[in-house]
CSV table of C-alpha atoms and ligand atoms in Angstrom, one decimal:
chain,number,residue,atom,x,y,z
A,1,MET,CA,68.8,54.1,130.9
A,2,GLY,CA,68.5,53.6,127.2
A,3,ARG,CA,67.3,57.1,126.1
A,4,LEU,CA,70.1,59.2,124.5
A,5,ALA,CA,70.1,62.7,125.4
A,6,THR,CA,70.5,65.3,122.6
A,7,VAL,CA,72.1,67.8,125.1
A,8,ALA,CA,73.8,67.3,128.5
A,9,ILE,CA,74.2,69.8,131.2
A,10,ASP,CA,76.4,69.6,134.4
A,11,GLY,CA,74.7,71.7,136.9
A,12,GLY,CA,77.3,71.0,139.7
A,13,ASP,CA,75.6,71.9,143.1
A,14,LEU,CA,73.6,74.9,141.9
A,15,PRO,CA,70.4,75.0,143.6
A,16,PHE,CA,67.2,74.4,141.5
A,17,GLY,CA,65.9,78.0,141.7
A,18,GLY,CA,69.4,79.4,142.2
A,19,GLY,CA,70.9,79.1,139.0
A,20,LEU,CA,70.2,75.5,137.8
A,21,LEU,CA,66.9,76.6,135.9
A,22,ALA,CA,68.9,79.3,134.2
A,23,LEU,CA,70.9,76.6,132.5
A,24,VAL,CA,68.1,74.1,132.0
A,25,ARG,CA,65.6,76.7,130.4
A,26,PRO,CA,67.9,78.0,127.5
A,27,ALA,CA,68.9,74.4,126.8
A,28,LEU,CA,65.4,73.3,126.3
A,29,ASN,CA,64.5,76.4,124.4
A,30,GLY,CA,67.2,75.6,121.8
A,31,MET,CA,65.8,72.1,121.4
A,32,GLU,CA,62.9,70.8,119.1
A,33,PRO,CA,59.8,69.3,120.9
A,34,GLY,CA,60.7,65.6,121.6
A,35,GLY,CA,64.3,66.3,122.4
A,36,VAL,CA,65.8,64.9,125.4
A,37,LEU,CA,67.9,66.9,127.9
A,38,ALA,CA,70.3,65.2,130.4
A,39,VAL,CA,70.9,67.1,133.5
A,40,HIS,CA,73.6,66.0,136.1
A,41,SER,CA,73.1,67.7,139.5
A,42,ARG,CA,74.7,67.2,143.0
A,43,THR,CA,72.0,69.3,144.8
A,44,PRO,CA,69.9,66.9,147.2
A,45,ALA,CA,66.3,66.2,146.4
A,46,ILE,CA,66.6,67.8,143.0
A,47,ALA,CA,64.5,65.2,141.2
A,48,ASP,CA,61.3,66.2,143.2
A,49,GLU,CA,61.9,69.7,142.1
A,50,PHE,CA,62.1,68.8,138.6
A,51,PHE,CA,59.2,66.5,138.8
A,52,THR,CA,56.8,69.4,139.8
A,53,TRP,CA,58.6,71.9,137.3
A,54,CYS,CA,58.3,69.5,134.3
A,55,LYS,CA,54.5,69.1,135.0
A,56,LEU,CA,54.0,72.9,135.0
A,57,GLU,CA,55.9,73.5,131.8
A,58,HIS,CA,54.4,70.6,130.0
A,59,HIS,CA,57.7,68.7,129.8
A,60,GLU,CA,58.2,65.0,130.6
A,61,LEU,CA,60.6,64.0,133.2
A,62,LEU,CA,61.7,60.6,131.8
A,63,GLU,CA,64.1,59.4,134.3
A,64,SER,CA,65.9,60.3,137.4
A,65,SER,CA,68.6,58.1,138.7
A,66,ALA,CA,71.0,58.2,141.7
A,67,GLN,CA,74.4,57.8,140.6
A,68,THR,CA,77.7,58.0,142.8
A,69,GLY,CA,77.6,61.5,144.2
A,70,PHE,CA,75.0,63.1,141.7
A,71,THR,CA,71.5,62.7,140.2
A,72,ARG,CA,71.1,61.9,136.6
A,73,LEU,CA,67.9,63.5,135.1
A,74,LEU,CA,66.4,63.0,131.5
A,75,ILE,CA,63.9,65.6,130.4
A,76,GLN,CA,62.0,65.4,127.2
A,77,LYS,CA,60.8,68.7,125.6
A,78,GLY,CA,57.1,68.9,125.3
A,79,SER,CA,55.5,70.4,122.4
A,80,LEU,CA,52.4,72.0,124.3
A,81,GLY,CA,53.6,75.4,125.6
A,82,ALA,CA,56.5,75.5,123.3
A,83,PRO,CA,57.4,78.7,121.9
A,84,ARG,CA,56.2,79.1,118.1
A,85,GLY,CA,58.5,79.9,115.2
A,86,ILE,CA,61.9,78.8,114.2
A,87,MET,CA,64.8,80.3,116.3
A,88,GLU,CA,67.6,81.6,114.3
A,89,ILE,CA,70.6,79.5,115.1
A,90,ASN,CA,74.2,80.7,114.1
A,91,GLN,CA,72.8,83.1,111.7
A,92,ASP,CA,75.5,85.7,110.9
A,93,LEU,CA,74.8,88.6,108.6
A,94,PRO,CA,77.1,89.5,105.7
A,95,THR,CA,78.3,93.2,105.5
A,96,ARG,CA,79.1,94.8,102.3
A,97,ALA,CA,82.0,97.5,102.6
A,98,GLY,CA,81.3,97.6,106.3
A,99,ARG,CA,77.5,98.3,105.7
A,100,LEU,CA,74.7,96.3,107.0
A,101,ASP,CA,71.3,97.4,105.3
A,102,ALA,CA,67.9,96.3,105.9
A,103,ALA,CA,67.8,94.4,102.4
A,104,THR,CA,70.5,92.1,103.6
A,105,VAL,CA,68.5,91.4,107.0
A,106,LEU,CA,65.4,90.7,104.9
A,107,GLU,CA,67.3,88.2,102.7
A,108,ALA,CA,68.6,86.3,105.8
A,109,VAL,CA,65.2,86.4,107.6
A,110,PRO,CA,62.5,86.4,104.9
A,111,PHE,CA,58.8,87.4,105.1
A,112,PRO,CA,56.5,84.4,106.0
A,113,ALA,CA,53.6,84.0,103.4
A,114,LYS,CA,51.2,84.4,106.2
A,115,ALA,CA,51.5,86.0,109.7
A,116,ASP,CA,49.8,85.0,112.9
A,117,PRO,CA,48.1,87.8,114.8
A,118,GLY,CA,48.7,86.0,118.1
A,119,THR,CA,52.3,86.7,117.9
A,120,GLY,CA,51.6,90.4,118.6
A,121,PHE,CA,54.9,92.6,118.3
A,122,ALA,CA,57.3,89.7,118.4
A,123,PRO,CA,60.0,90.5,116.0
A,124,ARG,CA,60.3,88.2,112.9
A,125,GLY,CA,62.6,85.4,113.8
A,126,ALA,CA,61.8,85.3,117.6
A,127,ARG,CA,60.2,82.3,119.0
A,128,VAL,CA,57.0,83.2,120.6
A,129,GLU,CA,55.5,81.9,123.8
A,130,PRO,CA,51.8,81.0,123.5
A,131,GLY,CA,49.2,82.6,125.3
A,132,GLY,CA,49.5,86.4,124.2
A,133,PRO,CA,46.3,88.2,123.1
A,134,ALA,CA,45.1,88.3,119.5
A,135,TYR,CA,46.3,91.6,118.0
A,136,PRO,CA,44.0,93.7,115.5
A,137,PHE,CA,46.4,93.6,112.6
A,138,ALA,CA,44.5,93.2,109.4
A,139,LEU,CA,47.4,93.0,106.9
A,140,ASN,CA,48.7,89.4,107.8
A,141,ASP,CA,49.3,88.3,104.1
A,142,ARG,CA,52.6,88.7,102.5
A,143,ASP,CA,51.3,89.1,99.0
A,144,ARG,CA,49.0,91.8,99.8
A,145,THR,CA,51.3,93.7,102.3
A,146,ALA,CA,54.9,93.5,101.6
A,147,PRO,CA,56.6,93.8,98.1
A,148,PRO,CA,59.9,92.0,98.0
A,149,ASP,CA,61.9,95.2,97.4
A,150,VAL,CA,60.5,97.1,100.4
A,151,ALA,CA,63.4,96.8,102.6
A,152,ALA,CA,65.7,98.2,99.7
A,153,LEU,CA,63.3,101.1,99.3
A,154,TYR,CA,63.7,101.8,103.1
A,155,ASP,CA,67.3,101.8,102.8
A,156,GLN,CA,67.2,104.3,99.8
A,157,ALA,CA,64.9,106.3,101.9
A,158,VAL,CA,67.1,106.5,104.9
A,159,SER,CA,70.0,107.5,102.8
A,160,ALA,CA,68.0,110.2,100.8
A,161,GLN,CA,66.6,112.1,103.7
A,162,TRP,CA,67.1,116.1,103.6
A,163,ASN,CA,66.6,118.9,105.9
A,164,GLY,CA,64.0,121.5,105.0
A,165,ASP,CA,65.6,123.9,107.5
A,166,THR,CA,69.3,123.9,106.7
A,167,ASP,CA,69.5,122.4,102.9
A,168,ILE,CA,67.5,125.0,101.3
A,169,ALA,CA,69.0,128.5,100.6
A,170,TRP,CA,66.1,130.4,102.0
A,171,ASP,CA,67.9,133.6,102.1
A,172,ARG,CA,68.4,133.6,98.3
A,173,ILE,CA,64.6,134.1,97.7
A,174,LYS,CA,63.9,137.5,96.2
A,175,PRO,CA,60.4,139.2,96.0
A,176,LEU,CA,58.5,138.3,92.8
A,177,SER,CA,56.1,140.5,90.8
A,178,PRO,CA,52.7,140.4,92.6
A,179,PRO,CA,50.9,138.2,90.0
A,180,LEU,CA,53.7,135.7,90.0
A,181,GLN,CA,53.9,135.9,94.0
A,182,GLN,CA,50.2,135.2,94.2
A,183,ALA,CA,50.3,132.4,91.7
A,184,LEU,CA,53.3,130.7,93.6
A,185,GLY,CA,51.3,131.1,96.8
A,186,GLN,CA,48.3,129.2,95.2
A,187,ILE,CA,50.5,126.4,93.9
A,188,MET,CA,52.2,125.9,97.1
A,189,THR,CA,48.9,125.9,99.1
A,190,PHE,CA,47.6,123.3,96.6
A,191,LEU,CA,50.7,121.2,96.8
A,192,ALA,CA,50.8,121.3,100.7
A,193,GLU,CA,47.0,120.5,100.9
A,194,ASN,CA,47.8,117.3,98.7
A,195,GLU,CA,50.8,116.5,100.6
A,196,LEU,CA,48.7,116.4,103.7
A,197,SER,CA,46.6,113.6,102.3
A,198,ALA,CA,49.8,111.8,101.3
A,199,LEU,CA,50.8,112.0,104.9
A,200,TYR,CA,47.3,110.9,106.4
A,201,VAL,CA,46.4,108.2,104.1
A,202,PRO,CA,49.4,105.9,104.5
A,203,SER,CA,49.4,106.6,108.3
A,204,ARG,CA,46.1,104.9,108.6
A,205,PHE,CA,47.6,101.6,107.5
A,206,ILE,CA,50.8,101.3,109.3
A,207,ALA,CA,49.1,100.1,112.5
A,208,ARG,CA,47.4,97.4,110.5
A,209,VAL,CA,50.5,95.9,109.1
A,210,HIS,CA,51.5,92.7,111.0
A,211,PRO,CA,55.0,93.2,112.6
A,212,ALA,CA,56.2,90.2,110.6
A,213,TYR,CA,56.3,92.6,107.6
A,214,VAL,CA,57.8,95.5,109.8
A,215,GLU,CA,59.9,96.7,106.8
A,216,VAL,CA,56.6,97.9,105.3
A,217,GLY,CA,56.0,99.9,108.4
A,218,MET,CA,59.6,101.2,108.4
A,219,PHE,CA,59.2,102.3,104.8
A,220,LEU,CA,56.0,104.0,105.3
A,221,SER,CA,57.2,105.8,108.4
A,222,THR,CA,60.0,107.3,105.9
A,223,GLN,CA,57.3,108.2,103.5
A,224,LEU,CA,55.5,110.1,106.4
A,225,ALA,CA,58.7,111.9,107.1
A,226,ASP,CA,59.1,112.8,103.5
A,227,GLU,CA,55.4,114.1,103.4
A,228,ALA,CA,55.9,116.1,106.6
A,229,ARG,CA,59.1,117.7,105.0
A,230,HIS,CA,57.2,118.4,101.7
A,231,ILE,CA,54.3,120.0,103.7
A,232,ASP,CA,56.9,122.1,105.6
A,233,VAL,CA,59.0,123.5,102.7
A,234,PHE,CA,55.8,124.1,100.4
A,235,LEU,CA,54.3,126.4,103.2
A,236,LYS,CA,57.6,127.9,103.9
A,237,ARG,CA,58.0,128.7,100.1
A,238,ALA,CA,54.5,130.2,100.2
A,239,ARG,CA,55.2,132.4,103.1
A,240,LYS,CA,58.9,133.5,102.4
A,241,GLY,CA,58.9,136.7,100.4
A,242,GLY,CA,55.6,137.7,101.8
A,243,GLY,CA,53.3,136.0,99.3
A,244,GLY,CA,51.3,134.0,101.8
A,245,LEU,CA,48.8,131.0,101.0
A,246,GLY,CA,46.1,130.8,98.4
A,247,ILE,CA,42.7,129.2,98.5
A,248,SER,CA,41.8,125.6,99.5
A,249,HIS,CA,39.1,124.5,97.2
A,250,ALA,CA,36.1,122.3,97.9
A,251,THR,CA,36.8,120.1,94.9
A,252,THR,CA,40.3,119.4,96.0
A,253,SER,CA,38.8,118.7,99.3
A,254,ALA,CA,36.4,116.1,97.9
A,255,SER,CA,39.0,114.5,96.0
A,256,LEU,CA,41.3,114.0,98.9
A,257,HIS,CA,38.5,113.1,101.2
A,258,SER,CA,37.7,110.2,98.9
A,259,LEU,CA,41.3,109.0,99.3
A,260,LEU,CA,41.3,109.3,103.1
A,261,MET,CA,38.1,107.1,103.3
A,262,LEU,CA,39.7,103.9,101.6
A,263,GLU,CA,39.9,101.0,103.8
A,264,ASP,CA,41.8,98.7,101.5
A,265,PHE,CA,45.7,99.0,101.6
A,266,THR,CA,46.1,97.9,98.0
A,267,GLU,CA,43.3,100.2,96.6
A,268,ALA,CA,45.0,103.0,98.7
A,269,ALA,CA,48.5,102.2,97.2
A,270,PHE,CA,47.1,102.2,93.7
A,271,LEU,CA,44.9,105.4,94.0
A,272,LEU,CA,47.3,107.4,96.2
A,273,SER,CA,50.8,106.2,95.0
A,274,VAL,CA,50.5,104.8,91.5
A,275,LEU,CA,47.8,107.2,90.3
A,276,GLY,CA,48.0,110.2,92.5
A,277,GLU,CA,51.7,110.6,93.3
A,278,GLY,CA,52.4,109.4,89.9
A,279,THR,CA,50.6,112.2,88.4
A,280,PHE,CA,52.1,114.6,90.9
A,281,LEU,CA,55.7,113.6,89.5
A,282,ASP,CA,54.7,115.4,86.3
A,283,LEU,CA,53.3,118.3,88.2
A,284,LEU,CA,56.4,118.8,90.3
A,285,ARG,CA,58.5,118.5,87.1
A,286,TYR,CA,56.5,121.3,85.5
A,287,ILE,CA,56.9,123.4,88.4
A,288,GLU,CA,60.6,122.7,88.6
A,289,VAL,CA,61.2,123.6,84.9
A,290,ASN,CA,59.0,126.8,85.2
A,291,ALA,CA,60.1,127.8,88.7
A,292,PRO,CA,60.8,131.6,89.2
A,293,ASP,CA,63.9,131.1,91.1
A,294,GLU,CA,66.5,128.4,91.9
A,295,VAL,CA,65.3,127.9,95.5
A,296,THR,CA,61.8,127.0,94.4
A,297,ALA,CA,63.3,124.7,91.6
A,298,ASP,CA,65.4,123.1,94.5
A,299,ILE,CA,62.5,122.4,96.7
A,300,VAL,CA,60.3,120.7,94.2
A,301,ARG,CA,63.2,118.7,92.7
A,302,ARG,CA,63.9,117.3,96.1
A,303,ALA,CA,60.4,116.5,96.7
A,304,ARG,CA,60.1,114.7,93.3
A,305,ALA,CA,62.9,112.6,94.2
A,306,ASP,CA,61.1,111.5,97.3
A,307,GLU,CA,57.8,111.0,95.5
A,308,THR,CA,59.7,108.7,92.9
A,309,ARG,CA,60.3,106.3,95.7
A,310,HIS,CA,56.7,106.5,96.9
A,311,VAL,CA,55.5,105.7,93.4
A,312,HIS,CA,58.0,102.9,93.2
A,313,PHE,CA,56.6,101.4,96.5
A,314,GLY,CA,53.0,101.7,95.2
A,315,MET,CA,53.9,100.1,91.8
A,316,SER,CA,55.8,97.5,93.4
A,317,HIS,CA,52.9,96.7,95.9
A,318,VAL,CA,50.2,96.6,93.0
A,319,LYS,CA,52.5,94.7,90.7
A,320,HIS,CA,53.2,92.2,93.3
A,321,ALA,CA,49.7,91.8,94.5
A,322,LEU,CA,48.2,91.6,90.9
A,323,GLN,CA,50.8,88.6,90.0
A,324,GLN,CA,49.5,86.7,93.1
A,325,ASP,CA,45.7,87.4,92.2
A,326,PRO,CA,44.6,88.4,88.9
A,327,ALA,CA,41.1,89.1,90.2
A,328,LEU,CA,42.6,92.2,91.7
A,329,TYR,CA,42.5,94.0,88.3
A,330,GLY,CA,38.7,94.0,88.4
A,331,ARG,CA,38.7,95.3,92.0
A,332,LEU,CA,41.2,98.0,91.3
A,333,GLU,CA,39.2,99.2,88.2
A,334,ALA,CA,36.1,99.1,90.3
A,335,ALA,CA,37.8,101.4,93.0
A,336,VAL,CA,38.7,103.8,90.4
A,337,ARG,CA,35.1,103.9,89.0
A,338,ARG,CA,33.6,104.2,92.5
A,339,ARG,CA,35.9,107.2,93.2
A,340,SER,CA,35.2,108.8,89.9
A,341,ALA,CA,31.4,108.4,90.6
A,342,THR,CA,31.8,110.2,94.0
A,343,LEU,CA,33.7,113.0,92.1
A,344,ALA,CA,31.2,113.4,89.4
A,345,GLY,CA,31.0,117.1,90.1
A,346,VAL,CA,34.8,117.7,89.9
A,347,ASN,CA,35.7,118.7,86.3
A,348,GLY,CA,39.3,119.8,86.7
A,349,VAL,CA,41.8,121.2,89.0
A,350,PRO,CA,40.4,124.4,90.8
A,351,ALA,CA,40.4,127.3,88.2
A,352,ALA,CA,42.7,129.3,90.6
A,353,VAL,CA,45.2,126.5,90.4
A,354,GLN,CA,45.0,126.3,86.6
A,355,ASP,CA,45.4,130.1,86.4
A,356,ALA,CA,48.4,129.9,88.9
A,357,LEU,CA,50.0,127.2,86.8
A,358,THR,CA,49.5,129.3,83.7
A,359,ILE,CA,51.0,132.5,85.3
A,360,LEU,CA,54.0,130.5,86.5
A,361,VAL,CA,54.9,129.7,83.0
A,362,ALA,CA,53.8,133.2,81.7
A,363,ARG,CA,56.1,135.0,84.4
A,364,GLY,CA,53.7,138.0,83.9
A,365,ILE,CA,50.3,139.0,82.7
A,366,ASP,CA,50.9,140.2,79.0
A,367,PRO,CA,48.5,138.3,76.7
A,368,PRO,CA,51.1,136.5,74.5
A,369,SER,CA,52.9,135.1,77.6
A,370,VAL,CA,49.7,134.1,79.3
A,371,ARG,CA,48.7,132.3,75.9
A,372,ARG,CA,52.0,130.4,76.0
A,373,GLY,CA,51.5,129.6,79.7
A,374,HIS,CA,48.0,128.3,79.0
A,375,GLU,CA,49.3,126.1,76.2
A,376,THR,CA,52.2,124.7,78.4
A,377,TYR,CA,49.5,123.7,81.0
A,378,ARG,CA,47.4,121.9,78.6
A,379,GLU,CA,50.5,120.1,77.5
A,380,LEU,CA,51.1,119.1,81.1
A,381,LEU,CA,47.6,117.4,81.3
A,382,ASN,CA,48.7,115.4,78.3
A,383,VAL,CA,51.9,114.5,79.7
A,384,MET,CA,50.1,113.3,83.1
A,385,HIS,CA,47.7,111.2,81.1
A,386,GLU,CA,50.4,109.4,78.9
A,387,ASN,CA,52.6,108.7,82.0
A,388,ARG,CA,49.6,107.3,83.9
A,389,ILE,CA,48.9,104.9,81.0
A,390,LYS,CA,52.7,103.9,81.0
A,391,ARG,CA,52.6,103.2,84.7
A,392,LEU,CA,49.3,101.3,84.5
A,393,ALA,CA,50.7,99.3,81.5
A,394,SER,CA,53.8,98.3,83.5
A,395,ALA,CA,51.7,97.3,86.2
A,396,GLY,CA,50.1,94.8,83.8
A,397,PHE,CA,46.9,96.6,82.9
A,398,SER,CA,46.0,96.2,79.2
A,399,HIS,CA,46.1,99.3,76.9
A,400,ASP,CA,42.5,99.8,76.9
A,401,GLN,CA,42.1,99.4,80.7
A,402,ALA,CA,45.0,101.7,81.2
A,403,GLN,CA,43.4,104.4,78.9
A,404,THR,CA,40.1,104.1,80.7
A,405,LEU,CA,41.5,104.2,84.1
A,406,SER,CA,43.7,107.4,83.3
A,407,ASP,CA,40.6,109.0,81.9
A,408,LEU,CA,38.7,108.3,85.1
A,409,HIS,CA,41.6,109.4,87.5
A,410,THR,CA,40.5,112.3,89.6
A,411,PRO,CA,41.1,115.6,87.6
A,412,ASN,CA,42.5,117.0,90.9
A,413,PHE,CA,45.7,115.1,90.1
A,414,MET,CA,45.7,113.4,93.5
W,1,LIG,FE1,55.0,114.4,99.1
W,2,LIG,FE1,54.4,111.1,98.5
């Protein structure tokens, strides 16, 4: 005798494989390696069964003794073969006004600083049996993957979803004058093309995120749903009223190709979300203010609300990563410079898009209105530049760095 058991089980006359193990296994699972489990059983020859089983499962059968009418076994839990991770015990989740959001779950089960690719698709908080294959996750580091507010952003995104079929008053669209119709078709084509890149670029990274940071994948999947809806409504707006699509330009294509080719998650968050989608906020605001009808204004206003969240995620990701690793400033600056060198031939948004943004403001083709439209468009470029600098400064870049990076940002806006 002598050893004190941490936990005791009365197995009655349950046969070894006929129910007794179903009591023993969970009891051992709930113990730390080295813990001792006492089992009382009235089943004959049970000690031999446990002797073999303990060997197989890497536990130690410390003792088996015949008592009056039952066998007493002491099993010490082995460390080899024990599932990894800390099992959540007695962990209740608080609700707020009956609601249970993802941010509350993250608070209760926080992100690990590092994640082990050997734990596969095991949910965070589960204990993982060893022996599974290594998974090809590349984003296994919290500080480069999962900003602390990502679950709250996911909660916001879920409540803010809208329907591009039923939420838009499509039947209120009236025919526009031919120049305005054509301009709007060109703008919507340009928007949809950029939205496509915003759909494809994050999708390349979701499968690289370790499931321990699943809230990042959950947030990015809401972003994909947002971008899909933006593509949908922008193309519908181009076609409704009979205008149809405009031209897709080679310079836009080159700019978006350079985004799609990015292999680093933080560089992509920086170039796509902080700089690109950030610049798009100002573009969408411009289109909303100058929209030819309320339906168009409604579409871009809704898209901008979604984009604000995407920019927020990018900012949060980059700020958090920069706080952990100041060397990242240089790497992000280098990424902007590399992209700028790739796009050396791109001097501005395609002329047809500039013209369309001008006509949108002018509402017609009389010279004084077109002059006003052109001036308003030039002003948009300044606003975009100033707001990029503000975002870069808020991420922690110096004013000079922010100025340089904003100047080097693609003239295609995204
Ligand atoms: Fe979008
Ligand atoms: Fe976006």
